[in-house]
mmCIF file of N, CA, C and O in Angstrom:
data_model
loop_
_atom_site.group_PDB
_atom_site.id
_atom_site.type_symbol
_atom_site.label_atom_id
_atom_site.label_comp_id
_atom_site.label_asym_id
_atom_site.label_seq_id
_atom_site.Cartn_x
_atom_site.Cartn_y
_atom_site.Cartn_z
ATOM 1 N N MET A 180 103.280 169.123 105.986
ATOM 2 C CA MET A 180 104.036 167.973 106.353
ATOM 3 C C MET A 180 103.619 166.807 105.448
ATOM 4 O O MET A 180 102.411 166.548 105.384
ATOM 5 N N LEU A 181 104.534 166.129 104.866
ATOM 6 C CA LEU A 181 104.225 164.966 104.080
ATOM 7 C C LEU A 181 103.803 163.806 104.906
ATOM 8 O O LEU A 181 104.252 163.592 105.996
ATOM 9 N N LYS A 182 102.825 163.042 104.366
ATOM 10 C CA LYS A 182 102.338 161.825 105.050
ATOM 11 C C LYS A 182 103.273 160.689 104.679
ATOM 12 O O LYS A 182 103.749 160.639 103.544
ATOM 13 N N LYS A 183 103.416 159.718 105.568
ATOM 14 C CA LYS A 183 104.290 158.562 105.311
ATOM 15 C C LYS A 183 103.541 157.302 105.594
ATOM 16 O O LYS A 183 102.838 157.193 106.590
ATOM 17 N N ALA A 184 103.737 156.349 104.709
ATOM 18 C CA ALA A 184 103.114 155.031 104.884
ATOM 19 C C ALA A 184 103.924 154.235 105.879
ATOM 20 O O ALA A 184 105.105 154.374 105.938
ATOM 21 N N VAL A 185 103.237 153.449 106.683
ATOM 22 C CA VAL A 185 103.900 152.560 107.643
ATOM 23 C C VAL A 185 103.705 151.114 107.228
ATOM 24 O O VAL A 185 102.903 150.808 106.324
ATOM 25 N N LYS A 186 104.354 150.240 107.905
ATOM 26 C CA LYS A 186 104.271 148.817 107.584
ATOM 27 C C LYS A 186 102.784 148.337 107.583
ATOM 28 O O LYS A 186 102.072 148.592 108.526
ATOM 29 N N LYS A 187 102.364 147.694 106.504
ATOM 30 C CA LYS A 187 101.046 147.079 106.416
ATOM 31 C C LYS A 187 99.905 148.123 106.391
ATOM 32 O O LYS A 187 98.761 147.758 106.611
ATOM 33 N N LYS A 188 100.243 149.404 106.185
ATOM 34 C CA LYS A 188 99.208 150.392 106.096
ATOM 35 C C LYS A 188 99.606 151.412 105.041
ATOM 36 O O LYS A 188 100.468 152.249 105.207
ATOM 37 N N LEU A 189 98.913 151.329 103.871
ATOM 38 C CA LEU A 189 99.230 152.198 102.744
ATOM 39 C C LEU A 189 98.556 153.567 102.947
ATOM 40 O O LEU A 189 97.620 153.755 103.736
ATOM 41 N N LEU A 190 99.055 154.515 102.127
ATOM 42 C CA LEU A 190 98.429 155.869 102.129
ATOM 43 C C LEU A 190 97.068 155.795 101.478
ATOM 44 O O LEU A 190 96.879 155.058 100.463
ATOM 45 N N THR A 191 96.170 156.653 101.922
ATOM 46 C CA THR A 191 94.899 156.773 101.241
ATOM 47 C C THR A 191 95.044 157.604 100.001
ATOM 48 O O THR A 191 96.106 158.213 99.813
ATOM 49 N N LYS A 192 94.011 157.642 99.172
ATOM 50 C CA LYS A 192 94.100 158.492 97.943
ATOM 51 C C LYS A 192 94.260 159.913 98.291
ATOM 52 O O LYS A 192 94.970 160.694 97.659
ATOM 53 N N TRP A 193 93.582 160.377 99.319
ATOM 54 C CA TRP A 193 93.626 161.800 99.726
ATOM 55 C C TRP A 193 95.040 162.124 100.190
ATOM 56 O O TRP A 193 95.567 163.183 99.845
ATOM 57 N N GLU A 194 95.691 161.251 100.950
ATOM 58 C CA GLU A 194 97.043 161.480 101.463
ATOM 59 C C GLU A 194 97.995 161.510 100.328
ATOM 60 O O GLU A 194 98.955 162.327 100.321
ATOM 61 N N THR A 195 97.827 160.619 99.320
ATOM 62 C CA THR A 195 98.734 160.644 98.157
ATOM 63 C C THR A 195 98.622 161.942 97.382
ATOM 64 O O THR A 195 99.617 162.498 96.973
ATOM 65 N N ARG A 196 97.372 162.377 97.176
ATOM 66 C CA ARG A 196 97.199 163.645 96.445
ATOM 67 C C ARG A 196 97.787 164.821 97.220
ATOM 68 O O ARG A 196 98.407 165.714 96.646
ATOM 69 N N LEU A 197 97.571 164.831 98.541
ATOM 70 C CA LEU A 197 98.137 165.920 99.379
ATOM 71 C C LEU A 197 99.677 165.879 99.271
ATOM 72 O O LEU A 197 100.279 166.951 99.134
ATOM 73 N N ASN A 198 100.317 164.726 99.355
ATOM 74 C CA ASN A 198 101.770 164.613 99.182
ATOM 75 C C ASN A 198 102.205 165.233 97.882
ATOM 76 O O ASN A 198 103.248 165.859 97.763
ATOM 77 N N LYS A 199 101.524 164.904 96.803
ATOM 78 C CA LYS A 199 101.875 165.438 95.436
ATOM 79 C C LYS A 199 101.803 166.935 95.391
ATOM 80 O O LYS A 199 102.660 167.612 94.843
ATOM 81 N N LEU A 200 100.718 167.486 95.977
ATOM 82 C CA LEU A 200 100.558 168.939 95.980
ATOM 83 C C LEU A 200 101.638 169.596 96.778
ATOM 84 O O LEU A 200 102.243 170.619 96.366
ATOM 85 N N ILE A 201 101.902 169.082 97.960
ATOM 86 C CA ILE A 201 102.992 169.677 98.838
ATOM 87 C C ILE A 201 104.324 169.520 98.147
ATOM 88 O O ILE A 201 105.154 170.398 98.162
ATOM 89 N N GLY A 202 104.567 168.342 97.516
ATOM 90 C CA GLY A 202 105.877 168.032 96.902
ATOM 91 C C GLY A 202 106.224 169.024 95.757
ATOM 92 O O GLY A 202 107.339 169.376 95.548
ATOM 93 N N LYS A 203 105.198 169.454 94.971
ATOM 94 C CA LYS A 203 105.432 170.353 93.901
ATOM 95 C C LYS A 203 105.976 171.697 94.365
ATOM 96 O O LYS A 203 106.932 172.266 93.762
ATOM 97 N N THR A 204 105.442 172.207 95.430
ATOM 98 C CA THR A 204 105.879 173.492 95.984
ATOM 99 C C THR A 204 107.189 173.259 96.708
ATOM 100 O O THR A 204 108.146 174.055 96.570
ATOM 101 N N ARG A 205 107.299 172.210 97.483
ATOM 102 C CA ARG A 205 108.448 171.932 98.275
ATOM 103 C C ARG A 205 109.728 171.756 97.419
ATOM 104 O O ARG A 205 110.801 172.191 97.801
ATOM 105 N N PHE A 206 109.543 171.146 96.264
ATOM 106 C CA PHE A 206 110.618 170.899 95.351
ATOM 107 C C PHE A 206 111.273 172.232 94.934
ATOM 108 O O PHE A 206 112.503 172.344 94.990
ATOM 109 N N LYS A 207 110.455 173.177 94.565
ATOM 110 C CA LYS A 207 110.943 174.471 94.110
ATOM 111 C C LYS A 207 111.678 175.193 95.225
ATOM 112 O O LYS A 207 112.759 175.770 95.038
ATOM 113 N N VAL A 208 111.092 175.183 96.401
ATOM 114 C CA VAL A 208 111.711 175.868 97.561
ATOM 115 C C VAL A 208 113.015 175.225 98.009
ATOM 116 O O VAL A 208 114.025 175.877 98.169
ATOM 117 N N GLU A 209 112.977 173.907 98.121
ATOM 118 C CA GLU A 209 114.192 173.185 98.607
ATOM 119 C C GLU A 209 115.311 173.304 97.587
ATOM 120 O O GLU A 209 116.502 173.406 97.962
ATOM 121 N N ARG A 210 115.014 173.318 96.286
ATOM 122 C CA ARG A 210 116.032 173.491 95.231
ATOM 123 C C ARG A 210 116.704 174.826 95.421
ATOM 124 O O ARG A 210 117.906 174.960 95.299
ATOM 125 N N THR A 211 115.909 175.861 95.663
ATOM 126 C CA THR A 211 116.410 177.209 95.853
ATOM 127 C C THR A 211 117.388 177.286 97.064
ATOM 128 O O THR A 211 118.505 177.780 96.924
ATOM 129 N N PHE A 212 116.932 176.808 98.174
ATOM 130 C CA PHE A 212 117.744 176.836 99.389
ATOM 131 C C PHE A 212 119.010 175.961 99.245
ATOM 132 O O PHE A 212 120.039 176.301 99.718
ATOM 133 N N GLY A 213 118.837 174.806 98.570
ATOM 134 C CA GLY A 213 120.026 173.987 98.299
ATOM 135 C C GLY A 213 121.042 174.664 97.447
ATOM 136 O O GLY A 213 122.231 174.550 97.698
ATOM 137 N N GLY A 214 120.608 175.404 96.431
ATOM 138 C CA GLY A 214 121.543 176.169 95.593
ATOM 139 C C GLY A 214 122.243 177.243 96.336
ATOM 140 O O GLY A 214 123.456 177.450 96.197
ATOM 141 N N ILE A 215 121.519 177.950 97.175
ATOM 142 C CA ILE A 215 122.130 179.027 97.982
ATOM 143 C C ILE A 215 123.162 178.418 98.942
ATOM 144 O O ILE A 215 124.225 178.925 99.105
ATOM 145 N N LYS A 216 122.803 177.297 99.553
ATOM 146 C CA LYS A 216 123.761 176.633 100.474
ATOM 147 C C LYS A 216 124.990 176.138 99.749
ATOM 148 O O LYS A 216 126.135 176.304 100.246
ATOM 149 N N LEU A 217 124.848 175.570 98.579
ATOM 150 C CA LEU A 217 125.907 174.977 97.841
ATOM 151 C C LEU A 217 126.834 176.060 97.277
ATOM 152 O O LEU A 217 128.058 176.009 97.387
ATOM 153 N N TRP A 218 126.256 177.089 96.611
ATOM 154 C CA TRP A 218 127.120 178.042 95.909
ATOM 155 C C TRP A 218 127.643 179.146 96.817
ATOM 156 O O TRP A 218 128.711 179.681 96.580
ATOM 157 N N PHE A 219 126.866 179.519 97.884
ATOM 158 C CA PHE A 219 127.294 180.664 98.698
ATOM 159 C C PHE A 219 127.564 180.320 100.164
ATOM 160 O O PHE A 219 127.685 181.200 100.984
ATOM 161 N N LYS A 220 127.673 179.023 100.464
ATOM 162 C CA LYS A 220 127.964 178.555 101.809
ATOM 163 C C LYS A 220 127.056 179.131 102.847
ATOM 164 O O LYS A 220 127.458 179.696 103.850
ATOM 165 N N ALA A 221 125.728 179.077 102.605
ATOM 166 C CA ALA A 221 124.749 179.756 103.461
ATOM 167 C C ALA A 221 124.616 179.071 104.784
ATOM 168 O O ALA A 221 123.980 179.641 105.675
ATOM 169 N N GLY A 222 125.124 177.914 105.014
ATOM 170 C CA GLY A 222 124.996 177.209 106.303
ATOM 171 C C GLY A 222 125.932 177.768 107.354
ATOM 172 O O GLY A 222 125.891 177.366 108.509
ATOM 173 N N ILE A 223 126.795 178.701 106.987
ATOM 174 C CA ILE A 223 127.762 179.214 107.892
ATOM 175 C C ILE A 223 127.386 180.653 108.313
ATOM 176 O O ILE A 223 127.120 181.504 107.435
ATOM 177 N N ALA A 224 127.349 180.899 109.589
ATOM 178 C CA ALA A 224 127.068 182.287 110.124
ATOM 179 C C ALA A 224 128.358 183.029 110.167
ATOM 180 O O ALA A 224 129.302 182.673 110.836
ATOM 181 N N ARG A 225 128.445 184.104 109.382
ATOM 182 C CA ARG A 225 129.666 184.895 109.347
ATOM 183 C C ARG A 225 129.608 186.083 110.328
ATOM 184 O O ARG A 225 130.618 186.696 110.569
ATOM 185 N N TYR A 226 128.459 186.432 110.808
ATOM 186 C CA TYR A 226 128.298 187.586 111.667
ATOM 187 C C TYR A 226 127.545 187.189 112.931
ATOM 188 O O TYR A 226 126.849 186.178 113.018
ATOM 189 N N ARG A 227 127.659 188.092 113.954
ATOM 190 C CA ARG A 227 126.880 187.893 115.164
ATOM 191 C C ARG A 227 125.751 188.939 115.177
ATOM 192 O O ARG A 227 126.003 190.077 114.782
ATOM 193 N N GLY A 228 124.606 188.550 115.614
ATOM 194 C CA GLY A 228 123.462 189.442 115.736
ATOM 195 C C GLY A 228 122.423 189.149 114.640
ATOM 196 O O GLY A 228 122.771 188.810 113.516
ATOM 197 N N ILE A 229 121.206 189.373 115.005
ATOM 198 C CA ILE A 229 120.102 189.106 114.093
ATOM 199 C C ILE A 229 120.130 190.052 112.881
ATOM 200 O O ILE A 229 119.896 189.619 111.760
ATOM 201 N N LYS A 230 120.382 191.323 113.111
ATOM 202 C CA LYS A 230 120.346 192.271 111.982
ATOM 203 C C LYS A 230 121.444 191.922 110.927
ATOM 204 O O LYS A 230 121.157 191.996 109.740
ATOM 205 N N LYS A 231 122.596 191.642 111.419
ATOM 206 C CA LYS A 231 123.710 191.317 110.476
ATOM 207 C C LYS A 231 123.436 189.985 109.756
ATOM 208 O O LYS A 231 123.706 189.869 108.514
ATOM 209 N N MET A 232 122.887 189.010 110.451
ATOM 210 C CA MET A 232 122.630 187.727 109.814
ATOM 211 C C MET A 232 121.461 187.877 108.786
ATOM 212 O O MET A 232 121.482 187.259 107.777
ATOM 213 N N HIS A 233 120.494 188.705 109.143
ATOM 214 C CA HIS A 233 119.418 188.980 108.230
ATOM 215 C C HIS A 233 119.963 189.639 106.901
ATOM 216 O O HIS A 233 119.582 189.240 105.818
ATOM 217 N N THR A 234 120.885 190.520 107.081
ATOM 218 C CA THR A 234 121.510 191.202 105.934
ATOM 219 C C THR A 234 122.303 190.159 105.137
ATOM 220 O O THR A 234 122.204 190.198 103.884
ATOM 221 N N GLN A 235 123.008 189.244 105.764
ATOM 222 C CA GLN A 235 123.725 188.188 105.075
ATOM 223 C C GLN A 235 122.774 187.338 104.262
ATOM 224 O O GLN A 235 123.013 187.039 103.107
ATOM 225 N N ASN A 236 121.629 186.982 104.872
ATOM 226 C CA ASN A 236 120.644 186.137 104.142
ATOM 227 C C ASN A 236 120.069 186.912 102.950
ATOM 228 O O ASN A 236 119.852 186.297 101.903
ATOM 229 N N LEU A 237 119.779 188.198 103.125
ATOM 230 C CA LEU A 237 119.247 188.953 101.944
ATOM 231 C C LEU A 237 120.292 189.045 100.869
ATOM 232 O O LEU A 237 119.932 188.971 99.666
ATOM 233 N N MET A 238 121.548 189.249 101.209
ATOM 234 C CA MET A 238 122.602 189.304 100.184
ATOM 235 C C MET A 238 122.759 188.031 99.466
ATOM 236 O O MET A 238 122.899 187.986 98.265
ATOM 237 N N GLU A 239 122.688 186.895 100.175
ATOM 238 C CA GLU A 239 122.769 185.576 99.519
ATOM 239 C C GLU A 239 121.616 185.374 98.584
ATOM 240 O O GLU A 239 121.768 184.857 97.503
ATOM 241 N N ALA A 240 120.396 185.877 98.933
ATOM 242 C CA ALA A 240 119.241 185.704 98.070
ATOM 243 C C ALA A 240 119.422 186.611 96.820
ATOM 244 O O ALA A 240 119.113 186.160 95.698
ATOM 245 N N MET A 241 119.949 187.778 96.981
ATOM 246 C CA MET A 241 120.213 188.641 95.826
ATOM 247 C C MET A 241 121.288 187.982 94.928
ATOM 248 O O MET A 241 121.111 188.006 93.713
ATOM 249 N N TYR A 242 122.365 187.482 95.511
ATOM 250 C CA TYR A 242 123.415 186.838 94.691
ATOM 251 C C TYR A 242 122.829 185.621 93.950
ATOM 252 O O TYR A 242 123.189 185.411 92.767
ATOM 253 N N TYR A 243 121.945 184.931 94.572
ATOM 254 C CA TYR A 243 121.331 183.722 93.950
ATOM 255 C C TYR A 243 120.543 184.185 92.746
ATOM 256 O O TYR A 243 120.601 183.539 91.671
ATOM 257 N N ASN A 244 119.698 185.210 92.893
ATOM 258 C CA ASN A 244 118.948 185.722 91.801
ATOM 259 C C ASN A 244 119.786 186.201 90.673
ATOM 260 O O ASN A 244 119.493 185.949 89.460
ATOM 261 N N LEU A 245 120.918 186.886 90.952
ATOM 262 C CA LEU A 245 121.827 187.365 89.925
ATOM 263 C C LEU A 245 122.545 186.227 89.204
ATOM 264 O O LEU A 245 122.743 186.209 88.034
ATOM 265 N N TYR A 246 122.870 185.187 89.996
ATOM 266 C CA TYR A 246 123.564 184.015 89.455
ATOM 267 C C TYR A 246 122.688 183.261 88.524
ATOM 268 O O TYR A 246 123.099 182.750 87.469
ATOM 269 N N ARG A 247 121.373 183.171 88.838
ATOM 270 C CA ARG A 247 120.449 182.397 87.994
ATOM 271 C C ARG A 247 119.866 183.190 86.856
ATOM 272 O O ARG A 247 119.385 182.598 85.899
ATOM 273 N N SER A 248 119.880 184.559 86.879
ATOM 274 C CA SER A 248 119.194 185.353 85.905
ATOM 275 C C SER A 248 119.700 185.149 84.470
ATOM 276 O O SER A 248 118.814 185.046 83.557
ATOM 277 N N PRO A 249 120.955 184.954 84.101
ATOM 278 C CA PRO A 249 121.327 184.721 82.701
ATOM 279 C C PRO A 249 120.695 183.497 82.130
ATOM 280 O O PRO A 249 120.208 183.426 80.991
ATOM 281 N N GLY A 250 120.652 182.426 82.927
ATOM 282 C CA GLY A 250 120.042 181.151 82.435
ATOM 283 C C GLY A 250 118.538 181.274 82.262
ATOM 284 O O GLY A 250 117.972 180.695 81.332
ATOM 285 N N ILE A 251 117.894 182.066 83.180
ATOM 286 C CA ILE A 251 116.462 182.256 83.045
ATOM 287 C C ILE A 251 116.118 183.069 81.866
ATOM 288 O O ILE A 251 115.189 182.748 81.077
ATOM 289 N N PHE A 252 116.919 184.133 81.595
ATOM 290 C CA PHE A 252 116.643 184.976 80.426
ATOM 291 C C PHE A 252 116.895 184.193 79.117
ATOM 292 O O PHE A 252 116.135 184.302 78.214
ATOM 293 N N ALA A 253 117.925 183.386 79.137
ATOM 294 C CA ALA A 253 118.232 182.635 77.916
ATOM 295 C C ALA A 253 117.138 181.622 77.641
ATOM 296 O O ALA A 253 116.830 181.332 76.465
ATOM 297 N N SER A 254 116.597 180.980 78.684
ATOM 298 C CA SER A 254 115.562 179.976 78.445
ATOM 299 C C SER A 254 114.223 180.619 78.002
ATOM 300 O O SER A 254 113.397 179.924 77.372
ATOM 301 N N ASN A 255 114.018 181.899 78.332
ATOM 302 C CA ASN A 255 112.792 182.553 77.946
ATOM 303 C C ASN A 255 112.831 183.253 76.571
ATOM 304 O O ASN A 255 111.806 183.628 76.071
ATOM 305 N N CYS A 256 114.058 183.462 76.064
ATOM 306 C CA CYS A 256 114.128 184.198 74.752
ATOM 307 C C CYS A 256 113.847 183.216 73.637
ATOM 308 O O CYS A 256 114.074 182.027 73.693
ATOM 309 N N LYS A 257 113.239 183.771 72.619
ATOM 310 C CA LYS A 257 112.861 182.924 71.437
ATOM 311 C C LYS A 257 113.952 183.058 70.374
ATOM 312 O O LYS A 257 114.431 184.128 70.046
ATOM 313 N N ASN A 258 114.393 181.949 69.874
ATOM 314 C CA ASN A 258 115.501 181.924 68.860
ATOM 315 C C ASN A 258 114.893 181.931 67.472
ATOM 316 O O ASN A 258 114.005 181.348 67.091
#
């Protein structure tokens, strides 16, 4: 959980460092979930039941990886 400064009380050095460490990981994770939600409408439950919803989430994750893979390969290849 990120720490937040309140009125007339600044964050300590330790809290600022902790926020930066958490933010680096959180940025990557949130970007991924945001992309899945934007491109594949992941906020909508299409099925009833835990097993079916779990399958839907796995399929969305696979689609996301396939959608992103050409750009990832292109950025890693040497010209």
